[in-house]
Amino acid sequence: MAMPPKPTSPRPRTRLSPAQRIAQLLACAVRVFARTGLASGVHAQVASAAGVAVSTVFVYFPTRVALVQAVVTEVDRYLVDLVAGIAGTEKSATDKLLTILYEFSVTVDTAPDYIKIWLNWSTDVADATWAHYVDFQDRIIAAFGDIIVAGKAAGEIPKDVNPLLGAHLVMSAGHMIAQMKFRGRDQREVDEFLRELIRGAVLPKG
């Protein structure tokens, strides 16, 4: 008679390093805050999403302020990296601006939680994170302005284009791009909007 298989003991959980645990909790926090909004997410929801004790979340993010700040800092990093990665290429100035906006539109599909948090963050002017958002926005606008200045110097963009105003116009496109995508607009329609917007930002002023 065949012997029954020996019972196997459950495989022990892999112990994460502090850096791995922070990355895990932060990824869960991004998912939670995208759903609840910056004003409503709490440690318990992050713990539930990560499958850990609430006390574990408090070890790495001792207060709700620290948790929210970590989330918006992650969104800051993600979007700044997107812009910087394209700004550092050999593309023409207008192609850089167009590519940045295109990749942002793609991010609405590939990383929607980041965009939802960004939308929330960008309009919550009374929140403690507003000063951080203003700093983030200023850095992005400065990057767009530098691209336009370089384009003018290379003769790609007319001399009478105001880099600061053009940069603000490009920055302002983010909200409309996100809304078009979340409303289900066709990507071809979004792409046409991007082309028209970049033309408007760098056309000769007369």
Tab-separated table of N, CA and C in Angstrom, residues 13-184:
chain	number	residue	atom	x	y	z
A	13	ARG	N	8.097	32.995	5.208
A	13	ARG	CA	8.062	34.242	4.444
A	13	ARG	C	9.465	34.810	4.281
A	14	THR	N	9.724	35.350	3.104
A	14	THR	CA	11.008	35.995	2.873
A	14	THR	C	11.044	37.314	3.633
A	15	ARG	N	12.095	37.484	4.394
A	15	ARG	CA	12.220	38.713	5.169
A	15	ARG	C	12.795	39.802	4.273
A	16	LEU	N	12.086	40.893	4.147
A	16	LEU	CA	12.536	41.987	3.290
A	16	LEU	C	13.525	42.868	4.029
A	17	SER	N	14.479	43.402	3.279
A	17	SER	CA	15.376	44.406	3.852
A	17	SER	C	14.586	45.685	4.075
A	18	PRO	N	15.091	46.597	4.911
A	18	PRO	CA	14.377	47.868	5.103
A	18	PRO	C	14.088	48.595	3.793
A	19	ALA	N	15.061	48.601	2.874
A	19	ALA	CA	14.848	49.288	1.593
A	19	ALA	C	13.748	48.606	0.785
A	20	GLN	N	13.736	47.276	0.797
A	20	GLN	CA	12.695	46.537	0.075
A	20	GLN	C	11.323	46.755	0.703
A	21	ARG	N	11.287	46.804	2.038
A	21	ARG	CA	10.012	47.018	2.719
A	21	ARG	C	9.463	48.407	2.414
A	22	ILE	N	10.338	49.413	2.426
A	22	ILE	CA	9.890	50.772	2.106
A	22	ILE	C	9.331	50.818	0.690
A	23	ALA	N	10.042	50.183	-0.254
A	23	ALA	CA	9.576	50.173	-1.647
A	23	ALA	C	8.220	49.486	-1.751
A	24	GLN	N	8.045	48.374	-1.022
A	24	GLN	CA	6.770	47.658	-1.045
A	24	GLN	C	5.647	48.523	-0.480
A	25	LEU	N	5.891	49.125	0.675
A	25	LEU	CA	4.860	49.941	1.317
A	25	LEU	C	4.539	51.175	0.488
A	26	LEU	N	5.569	51.756	-0.134
A	26	LEU	CA	5.337	52.946	-0.946
A	26	LEU	C	4.502	52.610	-2.177
A	27	ALA	N	4.782	51.476	-2.804
A	27	ALA	CA	3.981	51.054	-3.963
A	27	ALA	C	2.523	50.845	-3.557
A	28	CYS	N	2.318	50.248	-2.398
A	28	CYS	CA	0.945	50.053	-1.907
A	28	CYS	C	0.296	51.381	-1.559
A	29	ALA	N	1.078	52.293	-0.980
A	29	ALA	CA	0.538	53.610	-0.621
A	29	ALA	C	0.103	54.384	-1.857
A	30	VAL	N	0.868	54.276	-2.932
A	30	VAL	CA	0.484	54.944	-4.178
A	30	VAL	C	-0.859	54.403	-4.665
A	31	ARG	N	-1.036	53.091	-4.614
A	31	ARG	CA	-2.314	52.507	-5.036
A	31	ARG	C	-3.459	52.977	-4.145
A	32	VAL	N	-3.214	53.007	-2.842
A	32	VAL	CA	-4.258	53.414	-1.896
A	32	VAL	C	-4.631	54.874	-2.088
A	33	PHE	N	-3.645	55.752	-2.161
A	33	PHE	CA	-3.932	57.184	-2.257
A	33	PHE	C	-4.532	57.564	-3.606
A	34	ALA	N	-4.213	56.809	-4.645
A	34	ALA	CA	-4.856	57.061	-5.939
A	34	ALA	C	-6.349	56.793	-5.848
A	35	ARG	N	-6.718	55.841	-4.996
A	35	ARG	CA	-8.127	55.487	-4.838
A	35	ARG	C	-8.844	56.407	-3.844
A	36	THR	N	-8.180	56.744	-2.745
A	36	THR	CA	-8.842	57.491	-1.666
A	36	THR	C	-8.665	58.995	-1.764
A	37	GLY	N	-7.596	59.445	-2.456
A	37	GLY	CA	-7.223	60.854	-2.433
A	37	GLY	C	-6.238	61.117	-1.309
A	38	LEU	N	-5.454	62.171	-1.454
A	38	LEU	CA	-4.422	62.484	-0.469
A	38	LEU	C	-5.008	62.781	0.902
A	39	ALA	N	-6.221	63.287	0.941
A	39	ALA	CA	-6.814	63.696	2.212
A	39	ALA	C	-7.365	62.535	3.020
A	40	SER	N	-7.493	61.362	2.421
A	40	SER	CA	-8.229	60.287	3.095
A	40	SER	C	-7.430	59.017	3.365
A	41	GLY	N	-6.335	58.804	2.673
A	41	GLY	CA	-5.580	57.572	2.868
A	41	GLY	C	-4.942	57.500	4.247
A	42	VAL	N	-4.933	56.302	4.844
A	42	VAL	CA	-4.370	56.128	6.185
A	42	VAL	C	-3.491	54.881	6.231
A	43	HIS	N	-2.739	54.759	7.333
A	43	HIS	CA	-1.811	53.649	7.509
A	43	HIS	C	-2.502	52.288	7.401
A	44	ALA	N	-3.678	52.166	7.983
A	44	ALA	CA	-4.364	50.875	7.997
A	44	ALA	C	-4.667	50.382	6.584
A	45	GLN	N	-5.020	51.288	5.687
A	45	GLN	CA	-5.319	50.897	4.309
A	45	GLN	C	-4.059	50.426	3.590
A	46	VAL	N	-2.940	51.100	3.861
A	46	VAL	CA	-1.671	50.694	3.258
A	46	VAL	C	-1.258	49.326	3.794
A	47	ALA	N	-1.421	49.124	5.099
A	47	ALA	CA	-1.084	47.838	5.706
A	47	ALA	C	-1.911	46.713	5.095
A	48	SER	N	-3.196	46.957	4.898
A	48	SER	CA	-4.070	45.952	4.297
A	48	SER	C	-3.633	45.621	2.878
A	49	ALA	N	-3.282	46.645	2.111
A	49	ALA	CA	-2.843	46.432	0.726
A	49	ALA	C	-1.534	45.654	0.662
A	50	ALA	N	-0.664	45.876	1.659
A	50	ALA	CA	0.645	45.221	1.672
A	50	ALA	C	0.624	43.875	2.381
A	51	GLY	N	-0.457	43.587	3.114
A	51	GLY	CA	-0.536	42.338	3.859
A	51	GLY	C	0.373	42.312	5.067
A	52	VAL	N	0.544	43.465	5.716
A	52	VAL	CA	1.397	43.558	6.902
A	52	VAL	C	0.603	44.178	8.046
A	53	ALA	N	1.188	44.160	9.224
A	53	ALA	CA	0.551	44.787	10.373
A	53	ALA	C	0.593	46.304	10.234
A	54	VAL	N	-0.399	46.966	10.792
A	54	VAL	CA	-0.431	48.434	10.745
A	54	VAL	C	0.823	49.008	11.389
A	55	SER	N	1.292	48.356	12.453
A	55	SER	CA	2.491	48.847	13.146
A	55	SER	C	3.709	48.861	12.232
A	56	THR	N	3.749	47.943	11.269
A	56	THR	CA	4.873	47.910	10.322
A	56	THR	C	4.909	49.176	9.481
A	57	VAL	N	3.763	49.637	9.049
A	57	VAL	CA	3.709	50.869	8.257
A	57	VAL	C	4.171	52.050	9.101
A	58	PHE	N	3.773	52.068	10.363
A	58	PHE	CA	4.179	53.164	11.246
A	58	PHE	C	5.683	53.167	11.508
A	59	VAL	N	6.321	51.995	11.461
A	59	VAL	CA	7.773	51.941	11.652
A	59	VAL	C	8.480	52.781	10.597
A	60	TYR	N	8.009	52.690	9.356
A	60	TYR	CA	8.674	53.376	8.247
A	60	TYR	C	8.085	54.755	7.957
A	61	PHE	N	6.834	54.953	8.299
A	61	PHE	CA	6.170	56.245	8.098
A	61	PHE	C	5.459	56.595	9.408
A	62	PRO	N	6.176	57.242	10.341
A	62	PRO	CA	5.676	57.402	11.718
A	62	PRO	C	4.395	58.222	11.853
A	63	THR	N	4.124	59.087	10.896
A	63	THR	CA	2.926	59.926	10.959
A	63	THR	C	2.221	59.912	9.613
A	64	ARG	N	0.984	60.356	9.603
A	64	ARG	CA	0.257	60.449	8.342
A	64	ARG	C	0.911	61.476	7.425
A	65	VAL	N	1.420	62.565	8.008
A	65	VAL	CA	2.119	63.580	7.212
A	65	VAL	C	3.310	62.949	6.497
A	66	ALA	N	4.062	62.116	7.212
A	66	ALA	CA	5.223	61.453	6.605
A	66	ALA	C	4.798	60.516	5.483
A	67	LEU	N	3.679	59.842	5.669
A	67	LEU	CA	3.175	58.924	4.644
A	67	LEU	C	2.758	59.682	3.389
A	68	VAL	N	2.011	60.754	3.569
A	68	VAL	CA	1.569	61.563	2.421
A	68	VAL	C	2.774	62.167	1.712
A	69	GLN	N	3.734	62.674	2.492
A	69	GLN	CA	4.913	63.295	1.891
A	69	GLN	C	5.700	62.282	1.070
A	70	ALA	N	5.786	61.055	1.560
A	70	ALA	CA	6.493	60.019	0.812
A	70	ALA	C	5.801	59.726	-0.512
A	71	VAL	N	4.486	59.729	-0.507
A	71	VAL	CA	3.722	59.450	-1.726
A	71	VAL	C	3.926	60.554	-2.759
A	72	VAL	N	3.802	61.814	-2.353
A	72	VAL	CA	3.953	62.894	-3.338
A	72	VAL	C	5.407	63.010	-3.797
A	73	THR	N	6.351	62.668	-2.926
A	73	THR	CA	7.757	62.670	-3.335
A	73	THR	C	8.006	61.610	-4.397
A	74	GLU	N	7.347	60.474	-4.280
A	74	GLU	CA	7.469	59.424	-5.293
A	74	GLU	C	6.864	59.873	-6.620
A	75	VAL	N	5.726	60.539	-6.585
A	75	VAL	CA	5.118	61.064	-7.808
A	75	VAL	C	6.022	62.125	-8.431
A	76	ASP	N	6.591	62.986	-7.599
A	76	ASP	CA	7.559	63.996	-8.046
A	76	ASP	C	8.700	63.302	-8.790
A	77	ARG	N	9.309	62.301	-8.158
A	77	ARG	CA	10.443	61.606	-8.759
A	77	ARG	C	10.070	61.003	-10.113
A	78	TYR	N	8.929	60.352	-10.168
A	78	TYR	CA	8.496	59.667	-11.385
A	78	TYR	C	8.351	60.642	-12.550
A	79	LEU	N	7.684	61.758	-12.317
A	79	LEU	CA	7.417	62.702	-13.404
A	79	LEU	C	8.653	63.517	-13.768
A	80	VAL	N	9.472	63.868	-12.783
A	80	VAL	CA	10.719	64.576	-13.085
A	80	VAL	C	11.636	63.683	-13.916
A	81	ASP	N	11.714	62.400	-13.564
A	81	ASP	CA	12.536	61.470	-14.348
A	81	ASP	C	12.029	61.362	-15.784
A	82	LEU	N	10.721	61.368	-15.963
A	82	LEU	CA	10.149	61.297	-17.308
A	82	LEU	C	10.614	62.489	-18.145
A	83	VAL	N	10.507	63.685	-17.573
A	83	VAL	CA	10.894	64.900	-18.297
A	83	VAL	C	12.395	64.929	-18.543
A	84	ALA	N	13.183	64.647	-17.505
A	84	ALA	CA	14.638	64.735	-17.623
A	84	ALA	C	15.184	63.726	-18.630
A	85	GLY	N	14.597	62.544	-18.662
A	85	GLY	CA	15.077	61.526	-19.585
A	85	GLY	C	14.938	61.939	-21.039
A	86	ILE	N	13.880	62.650	-21.361
A	86	ILE	CA	13.652	63.099	-22.744
A	86	ILE	C	14.391	64.403	-23.019
A	87	ALA	N	14.451	65.276	-22.022
A	87	ALA	CA	15.159	66.552	-22.199
A	87	ALA	C	16.638	66.333	-22.495
A	88	GLY	N	17.194	65.224	-22.021
A	88	GLY	CA	18.610	64.955	-22.225
A	88	GLY	C	18.949	64.263	-23.533
A	89	THR	N	17.977	64.063	-24.395
A	89	THR	CA	18.229	63.403	-25.679
A	89	THR	C	18.699	64.415	-26.725
A	90	GLU	N	19.010	63.916	-27.918
A	90	GLU	CA	19.482	64.766	-29.014
A	90	GLU	C	18.343	65.242	-29.910
A	91	LYS	N	17.118	65.047	-29.509
A	91	LYS	CA	15.979	65.489	-30.311
A	91	LYS	C	15.967	67.008	-30.442
A	92	SER	N	15.233	67.506	-31.438
A	92	SER	CA	15.028	68.953	-31.547
A	92	SER	C	14.173	69.419	-30.381
A	93	ALA	N	14.156	70.725	-30.149
A	93	ALA	CA	13.403	71.270	-29.018
A	93	ALA	C	11.921	70.933	-29.116
A	94	THR	N	11.351	71.130	-30.287
A	94	THR	CA	9.918	70.847	-30.428
A	94	THR	C	9.628	69.354	-30.288
A	95	ASP	N	10.536	68.509	-30.782
A	95	ASP	CA	10.347	67.064	-30.628
A	95	ASP	C	10.451	66.652	-29.162
A	96	LYS	N	11.343	67.300	-28.428
A	96	LYS	CA	11.448	67.003	-26.993
A	96	LYS	C	10.140	67.331	-26.280
A	97	LEU	N	9.616	68.510	-26.528
A	97	LEU	CA	8.373	68.913	-25.868
A	97	LEU	C	7.224	67.986	-26.250
A	98	LEU	N	7.147	67.668	-27.534
A	98	LEU	CA	6.070	66.793	-28.005
A	98	LEU	C	6.206	65.386	-27.420
A	99	THR	N	7.436	64.890	-27.358
A	99	THR	CA	7.665	63.546	-26.821
A	99	THR	C	7.347	63.481	-25.335
A	100	ILE	N	7.718	64.521	-24.603
A	100	ILE	CA	7.404	64.558	-23.169
A	100	ILE	C	5.899	64.470	-22.958
A	101	LEU	N	5.150	65.275	-23.699
A	101	LEU	CA	3.697	65.255	-23.536
A	101	LEU	C	3.105	63.925	-23.998
A	102	TYR	N	3.653	63.367	-25.060
A	102	TYR	CA	3.163	62.065	-25.521
A	102	TYR	C	3.402	60.991	-24.454
A	103	GLU	N	4.613	60.965	-23.903
A	103	GLU	CA	4.921	59.959	-22.885
A	103	GLU	C	4.071	60.165	-21.632
A	104	PHE	N	3.771	61.419	-21.319
A	104	PHE	CA	2.870	61.689	-20.195
A	104	PHE	C	1.496	61.087	-20.488
A	105	SER	N	1.027	61.250	-21.714
A	105	SER	CA	-0.289	60.692	-22.070
A	105	SER	C	-0.280	59.171	-21.980
A	106	VAL	N	0.825	58.555	-22.336
A	106	VAL	CA	0.943	57.098	-22.230
A	106	VAL	C	0.938	56.666	-20.766
A	107	THR	N	1.552	57.489	-19.916
A	107	THR	CA	1.607	57.184	-18.489
A	107	THR	C	0.214	57.110	-17.871
A	108	VAL	N	-0.735	57.847	-18.430
A	108	VAL	CA	-2.111	57.757	-17.926
A	108	VAL	C	-2.629	56.327	-18.064
A	109	ASP	N	-2.149	55.613	-19.081
A	109	ASP	CA	-2.542	54.216	-19.277
A	109	ASP	C	-1.666	53.254	-18.479
A	110	THR	N	-0.351	53.514	-18.457
A	110	THR	CA	0.582	52.550	-17.865
A	110	THR	C	0.775	52.735	-16.368
A	111	ALA	N	0.599	53.944	-15.866
A	111	ALA	CA	0.764	54.219	-14.431
A	111	ALA	C	-0.312	55.206	-13.975
A	112	PRO	N	-1.585	54.836	-14.135
A	112	PRO	CA	-2.670	55.784	-13.843
A	112	PRO	C	-2.702	56.264	-12.399
A	113	ASP	N	-2.231	55.432	-11.465
A	113	ASP	CA	-2.250	55.851	-10.061
A	113	ASP	C	-1.390	57.095	-9.843
A	114	TYR	N	-0.243	57.157	-10.518
A	114	TYR	CA	0.630	58.324	-10.388
A	114	TYR	C	-0.072	59.581	-10.902
A	115	ILE	N	-0.768	59.447	-12.000
A	115	ILE	CA	-1.429	60.611	-12.593
A	115	ILE	C	-2.619	61.045	-11.744
A	116	LYS	N	-3.352	60.096	-11.190
A	116	LYS	CA	-4.475	60.452	-10.320
A	116	LYS	C	-3.994	61.217	-9.095
A	117	ILE	N	-2.887	60.771	-8.513
A	117	ILE	CA	-2.337	61.483	-7.353
A	117	ILE	C	-1.842	62.856	-7.770
A	118	TRP	N	-1.176	62.939	-8.926
A	118	TRP	CA	-0.699	64.242	-9.408
A	118	TRP	C	-1.858	65.212	-9.593
A	119	LEU	N	-2.944	64.758	-10.178
A	119	LEU	CA	-4.113	65.625	-10.365
A	119	LEU	C	-4.637	66.123	-9.024
A	120	ASN	N	-4.748	65.229	-8.061
A	120	ASN	CA	-5.210	65.593	-6.722
A	120	ASN	C	-4.252	66.588	-6.069
A	121	TRP	N	-2.976	66.272	-6.137
A	121	TRP	CA	-1.929	67.095	-5.526
A	121	TRP	C	-1.909	68.499	-6.122
A	122	SER	N	-2.105	68.597	-7.422
A	122	SER	CA	-1.965	69.879	-8.120
A	122	SER	C	-3.103	70.850	-7.844
A	123	THR	N	-4.179	70.371	-7.252
A	123	THR	CA	-5.335	71.247	-7.014
A	123	THR	C	-5.642	71.465	-5.538
A	124	ASP	N	-4.935	70.784	-4.659
A	124	ASP	CA	-5.220	70.894	-3.220
A	124	ASP	C	-4.378	72.016	-2.625
A	125	VAL	N	-4.760	73.254	-2.930
A	125	VAL	CA	-3.938	74.406	-2.560
A	125	VAL	C	-3.903	74.653	-1.062
A	126	ALA	N	-4.831	74.094	-0.306
A	126	ALA	CA	-4.870	74.316	1.139
A	126	ALA	C	-4.094	73.254	1.908
A	127	ASP	N	-3.634	72.211	1.224
A	127	ASP	CA	-2.964	71.107	1.899
A	127	ASP	C	-1.517	71.469	2.219
A	128	ALA	N	-0.952	70.771	3.201
A	128	ALA	CA	0.433	71.018	3.606
A	128	ALA	C	1.428	70.666	2.506
A	129	THR	N	1.006	69.860	1.535
A	129	THR	CA	1.906	69.473	0.445
A	129	THR	C	1.936	70.489	-0.696
A	130	TRP	N	1.160	71.574	-0.590
A	130	TRP	CA	1.078	72.535	-1.692
A	130	TRP	C	2.428	73.173	-1.992
A	131	ALA	N	3.181	73.534	-0.957
A	131	ALA	CA	4.492	74.160	-1.182
A	131	ALA	C	5.404	73.216	-1.962
A	132	HIS	N	5.333	71.936	-1.653
A	132	HIS	CA	6.115	70.950	-2.401
A	132	HIS	C	5.650	70.911	-3.852
A	133	TYR	N	4.341	70.983	-4.077
A	133	TYR	CA	3.853	70.956	-5.454
A	133	TYR	C	4.346	72.171	-6.235
A	134	VAL	N	4.321	73.339	-5.616
A	134	VAL	CA	4.790	74.550	-6.293
A	134	VAL	C	6.254	74.390	-6.687
A	135	ASP	N	7.063	73.834	-5.786
A	135	ASP	CA	8.476	73.595	-6.092
A	135	ASP	C	8.615	72.602	-7.241
A	136	PHE	N	7.846	71.527	-7.204
A	136	PHE	CA	7.850	70.540	-8.292
A	136	PHE	C	7.476	71.205	-9.617
A	137	GLN	N	6.398	71.976	-9.610
A	137	GLN	CA	5.943	72.638	-10.830
A	137	GLN	C	7.002	73.595	-11.366
A	138	ASP	N	7.638	74.342	-10.480
A	138	ASP	CA	8.676	75.282	-10.909
A	138	ASP	C	9.833	74.557	-11.587
A	139	ARG	N	10.205	73.386	-11.074
A	139	ARG	CA	11.302	72.627	-11.683
A	139	ARG	C	10.922	72.109	-13.069
A	140	ILE	N	9.688	71.659	-13.219
A	140	ILE	CA	9.240	71.184	-14.531
A	140	ILE	C	9.165	72.343	-15.522
A	141	ILE	N	8.612	73.468	-15.085
A	141	ILE	CA	8.523	74.642	-15.955
A	141	ILE	C	9.914	75.108	-16.357
A	142	ALA	N	10.863	75.089	-15.420
A	142	ALA	CA	12.237	75.483	-15.742
A	142	ALA	C	12.836	74.550	-16.798
A	143	ALA	N	12.541	73.264	-16.699
A	143	ALA	CA	13.050	72.307	-17.690
A	143	ALA	C	12.457	72.586	-19.067
A	144	PHE	N	11.162	72.871	-19.116
A	144	PHE	CA	10.537	73.221	-20.394
A	144	PHE	C	11.132	74.519	-20.938
A	145	GLY	N	11.331	75.488	-20.047
A	145	GLY	CA	11.910	76.762	-20.468
A	145	GLY	C	13.300	76.587	-21.048
A	146	ASP	N	14.111	75.730	-20.421
A	146	ASP	CA	15.464	75.473	-20.925
A	146	ASP	C	15.418	74.854	-22.322
A	147	ILE	N	14.465	73.972	-22.555
A	147	ILE	CA	14.324	73.364	-23.885
A	147	ILE	C	13.989	74.436	-24.918
A	148	ILE	N	13.089	75.338	-24.573
A	148	ILE	CA	12.695	76.402	-25.506
A	148	ILE	C	13.855	77.357	-25.755
A	149	VAL	N	14.593	77.712	-24.707
A	149	VAL	CA	15.765	78.589	-24.870
A	149	VAL	C	16.778	77.942	-25.810
A	150	ALA	N	17.041	76.661	-25.614
A	150	ALA	CA	17.985	75.958	-26.485
A	150	ALA	C	17.464	75.907	-27.917
A	151	GLY	N	16.161	75.738	-28.071
A	151	GLY	CA	15.571	75.731	-29.403
A	151	GLY	C	15.704	77.071	-30.100
A	152	LYS	N	15.562	78.147	-29.348
A	152	LYS	CA	15.752	79.482	-29.924
A	152	LYS	C	17.201	79.678	-30.352
A	153	ALA	N	18.134	79.246	-29.500
A	153	ALA	CA	19.552	79.404	-29.812
A	153	ALA	C	19.942	78.610	-31.055
A	154	ALA	N	19.275	77.475	-31.266
A	154	ALA	CA	19.578	76.632	-32.428
A	154	ALA	C	18.818	77.061	-33.673
A	155	GLY	N	17.981	78.075	-33.549
A	155	GLY	CA	17.201	78.540	-34.680
A	155	GLY	C	15.980	77.690	-34.977
A	156	GLU	N	15.621	76.785	-34.071
A	156	GLU	CA	14.454	75.924	-34.278
A	156	GLU	C	13.160	76.616	-33.861
A	157	ILE	N	13.275	77.546	-32.928
A	157	ILE	CA	12.112	78.237	-32.371
A	157	ILE	C	12.307	79.733	-32.580
A	158	PRO	N	11.278	80.447	-33.016
A	158	PRO	CA	11.408	81.882	-33.285
A	158	PRO	C	11.935	82.670	-32.086
A	159	LYS	N	12.697	83.715	-32.382
A	159	LYS	CA	13.332	84.518	-31.340
A	159	LYS	C	12.323	85.216	-30.445
A	160	ASP	N	11.126	85.505	-30.959
A	160	ASP	CA	10.179	86.281	-30.154
A	160	ASP	C	9.312	85.418	-29.233
A	161	VAL	N	9.560	84.115	-29.211
A	161	VAL	CA	8.817	83.248	-28.289
A	161	VAL	C	9.339	83.465	-26.872
A	162	ASN	N	8.430	83.685	-25.936
A	162	ASN	CA	8.795	83.865	-24.529
A	162	ASN	C	8.945	82.488	-23.882
A	163	PRO	N	10.165	82.112	-23.475
A	163	PRO	CA	10.369	80.763	-22.933
A	163	PRO	C	9.532	80.469	-21.690
A	164	LEU	N	9.383	81.457	-20.820
A	164	LEU	CA	8.636	81.224	-19.587
A	164	LEU	C	7.153	81.004	-19.870
A	165	LEU	N	6.588	81.849	-20.740
A	165	LEU	CA	5.171	81.685	-21.074
A	165	LEU	C	4.934	80.393	-21.853
A	166	GLY	N	5.849	80.092	-22.765
A	166	GLY	CA	5.733	78.839	-23.515
A	166	GLY	C	5.803	77.626	-22.598
A	167	ALA	N	6.699	77.694	-21.603
A	167	ALA	CA	6.839	76.595	-20.647
A	167	ALA	C	5.573	76.424	-19.815
A	168	HIS	N	4.971	77.546	-19.422
A	168	HIS	CA	3.713	77.470	-18.674
A	168	HIS	C	2.602	76.841	-19.529
A	169	LEU	N	2.583	77.181	-20.804
A	169	LEU	CA	1.562	76.624	-21.689
A	169	LEU	C	1.724	75.111	-21.814
A	170	VAL	N	2.968	74.665	-21.967
A	170	VAL	CA	3.218	73.226	-22.067
A	170	VAL	C	2.826	72.532	-20.758
A	171	MET	N	3.190	73.148	-19.640
A	171	MET	CA	2.848	72.573	-18.335
A	171	MET	C	1.336	72.444	-18.166
A	172	SER	N	0.626	73.435	-18.642
A	172	SER	CA	-0.833	73.440	-18.459
A	172	SER	C	-1.520	72.321	-19.228
A	173	ALA	N	-0.840	71.778	-20.217
A	173	ALA	CA	-1.447	70.714	-21.027
A	173	ALA	C	-1.679	69.442	-20.234
A	174	GLY	N	-0.911	69.263	-19.157
A	174	GLY	CA	-0.986	68.015	-18.410
A	174	GLY	C	-2.383	67.666	-17.942
A	175	HIS	N	-3.084	68.660	-17.404
A	175	HIS	CA	-4.420	68.393	-16.883
A	175	HIS	C	-5.385	67.977	-17.998
A	176	MET	N	-5.321	68.661	-19.131
A	176	MET	CA	-6.224	68.311	-20.225
A	176	MET	C	-5.882	66.944	-20.810
A	177	ILE	N	-4.591	66.648	-20.925
A	177	ILE	CA	-4.195	65.327	-21.418
A	177	ILE	C	-4.765	64.235	-20.517
A	178	ALA	N	-4.580	64.406	-19.215
A	178	ALA	CA	-5.067	63.401	-18.262
A	178	ALA	C	-6.581	63.246	-18.357
A	179	GLN	N	-7.280	64.363	-18.441
A	179	GLN	CA	-8.738	64.297	-18.503
A	179	GLN	C	-9.217	63.659	-19.807
A	180	MET	N	-8.556	63.996	-20.915
A	180	MET	CA	-8.928	63.368	-22.185
A	180	MET	C	-8.746	61.855	-22.119
A	181	LYS	N	-7.628	61.426	-21.539
A	181	LYS	CA	-7.354	59.993	-21.462
A	181	LYS	C	-8.326	59.288	-20.524
A	182	PHE	N	-8.574	59.878	-19.363
A	182	PHE	CA	-9.488	59.247	-18.416
A	182	PHE	C	-10.925	59.235	-18.935
A	183	ARG	N	-11.248	60.162	-19.837
A	183	ARG	CA	-12.574	60.169	-20.457
A	183	ARG	C	-12.673	59.178	-21.614
A	184	GLY	N	-11.554	58.569	-21.972
A	184	GLY	CA	-11.576	57.555	-23.016
A	184	GLY	C	-11.386	58.090	-24.422
